[in-house]
Amino acid sequence: MGTIKLKNIQTYSYHGCLIEEGKIGSDYTIDLEIKTDLRKSCLSDDLKDTVDYVLLNQIVVEEMEIRSHLLEHVAQRIITRVFGEIPEVSRILLAVSKLNPPIGGDVEAVTVELEEYRS
């Protein structure tokens, strides 16, 4: 087994329960870690033998473009899509962070982290 990590993917998205959040938007960062078998690609040096991190990034960016009220919801959509489109992935650890959330305090970020295994 091996791990592929995409750290600090940055998007400007429109998630949140407040109407203003859907209009104004906010900065987000996403960390995605997947587990997969990397033994074949370690020997072959061929992209077809591994999980393409360009596709992983594309899935994250596309799902972040779809408005959700909750970070949990957008995070679950990302996980569902990765498992649905990339059968080689056996585990996903995902963190979605809203930077400078409008919660009435001096908070750098709010993060939702989900971990799921292929069933």
Short mmCIF file of C-alpha atoms in Angstrom, two decimals, residues 8-115:
data_model
loop_
_atom_site.label_atom_id
_atom_site.label_comp_id
_atom_site.label_asym_id
_atom_site.label_seq_id
_atom_site.Cartn_x
_atom_site.Cartn_y
_atom_site.Cartn_z
CA ASN A 8 -3.54 22.79 0.65
CA ILE A 9 -5.73 22.79 -2.46
CA GLN A 10 -7.10 26.34 -2.55
CA THR A 11 -10.51 27.35 -3.83
CA TYR A 12 -12.86 30.27 -3.61
CA SER A 13 -16.29 28.77 -2.99
CA TYR A 14 -19.78 29.67 -1.81
CA HIS A 15 -20.62 27.26 1.01
CA GLY A 16 -22.48 28.15 4.18
CA CYS A 17 -25.89 28.49 5.76
CA LEU A 18 -26.01 32.27 5.54
CA ILE A 19 -27.46 33.86 2.40
CA GLU A 20 -24.47 36.21 2.30
CA GLU A 21 -22.05 33.27 2.13
CA GLY A 22 -23.75 32.12 -1.04
CA LYS A 23 -23.33 35.55 -2.60
CA ILE A 24 -19.95 36.71 -1.30
CA GLY A 25 -18.07 33.42 -0.99
CA SER A 26 -14.96 32.60 0.98
CA ASP A 27 -11.51 31.07 0.74
CA TYR A 28 -11.17 27.35 1.38
CA THR A 29 -8.34 24.88 1.65
CA ILE A 30 -8.66 21.14 1.15
CA ASP A 31 -6.28 18.35 2.11
CA LEU A 32 -6.86 14.98 0.49
CA GLU A 33 -5.03 11.77 1.34
CA ILE A 34 -5.75 8.46 -0.35
CA LYS A 35 -4.46 4.93 0.18
CA THR A 36 -3.82 2.74 -2.83
CA ASP A 37 -1.48 0.01 -4.01
CA LEU A 38 1.58 1.74 -5.49
CA ARG A 39 3.76 -1.33 -6.00
CA LYS A 40 3.08 -1.67 -9.73
CA SER A 41 3.68 2.01 -10.52
CA CYS A 42 6.88 2.00 -8.45
CA LEU A 43 8.28 -0.55 -10.92
CA SER A 44 6.61 0.49 -14.17
CA ASP A 45 7.02 4.29 -13.96
CA ASP A 46 3.72 4.47 -15.89
CA LEU A 47 0.81 6.79 -15.01
CA LYS A 48 -1.77 4.14 -15.94
CA ASP A 49 -0.50 2.02 -13.00
CA THR A 50 -1.27 4.60 -10.32
CA VAL A 51 -3.92 7.06 -9.18
CA ASP A 52 -3.61 10.26 -11.19
CA TYR A 53 -3.45 13.17 -8.76
CA VAL A 54 -4.56 15.52 -11.53
CA LEU A 55 -7.91 13.68 -11.51
CA LEU A 56 -8.05 13.85 -7.70
CA ASN A 57 -7.53 17.62 -7.81
CA GLN A 58 -10.14 17.99 -10.56
CA ILE A 59 -12.74 16.12 -8.48
CA VAL A 60 -12.07 18.35 -5.46
CA VAL A 61 -12.27 21.58 -7.47
CA GLU A 62 -15.44 20.56 -9.31
CA GLU A 63 -17.24 19.52 -6.12
CA MET A 64 -16.16 22.70 -4.32
CA GLU A 65 -17.87 24.69 -7.12
CA ILE A 66 -21.27 23.21 -6.13
CA ARG A 67 -22.80 25.16 -3.26
CA SER A 68 -23.54 23.35 -0.01
CA HIS A 69 -24.82 24.66 3.29
CA LEU A 70 -22.47 22.40 5.27
CA LEU A 71 -18.80 21.52 4.87
CA GLU A 72 -19.74 17.97 5.81
CA HIS A 73 -21.93 17.75 2.72
CA VAL A 74 -19.34 18.93 0.23
CA ALA A 75 -16.72 16.70 1.88
CA GLN A 76 -18.96 13.65 1.51
CA ARG A 77 -19.60 14.47 -2.14
CA ILE A 78 -15.85 14.56 -2.78
CA ILE A 79 -15.38 11.18 -1.07
CA THR A 80 -18.29 9.60 -2.94
CA ARG A 81 -16.91 10.79 -6.27
CA VAL A 82 -13.37 9.61 -5.60
CA PHE A 83 -14.58 6.14 -4.61
CA GLY A 84 -16.99 6.09 -7.57
CA GLU A 85 -14.45 7.13 -10.21
CA ILE A 86 -11.23 5.56 -8.91
CA PRO A 87 -11.68 1.90 -7.88
CA GLU A 88 -8.02 1.60 -6.83
CA VAL A 89 -8.57 3.91 -3.82
CA SER A 90 -9.10 1.94 -0.61
CA ARG A 91 -9.15 4.74 1.99
CA ILE A 92 -9.72 8.50 1.97
CA LEU A 93 -8.84 11.08 4.58
CA LEU A 94 -10.25 14.49 3.66
CA ALA A 95 -10.15 17.87 5.42
CA VAL A 96 -12.15 20.84 4.14
CA SER A 97 -11.38 24.19 5.80
CA LYS A 98 -13.23 27.49 5.55
CA LEU A 99 -10.77 30.32 6.17
CA ASN A 100 -11.86 33.27 8.30
CA PRO A 101 -15.37 31.91 8.92
CA PRO A 102 -18.11 34.42 9.83
CA ILE A 103 -18.69 33.11 13.36
CA GLY A 104 -18.30 36.31 15.36
CA GLY A 105 -14.78 35.66 16.59
CA ASP A 106 -11.15 35.72 15.60
CA VAL A 107 -10.88 32.22 14.11
CA GLU A 108 -8.36 31.34 11.39
CA ALA A 109 -10.34 28.41 10.00
CA VAL A 110 -13.05 25.87 10.64
CA THR A 111 -12.24 22.37 9.40
CA VAL A 112 -14.34 19.28 8.84
CA GLU A 113 -12.35 16.06 8.53
CA LEU A 114 -13.78 12.78 7.26
CA GLU A 115 -12.14 9.39 6.91
#
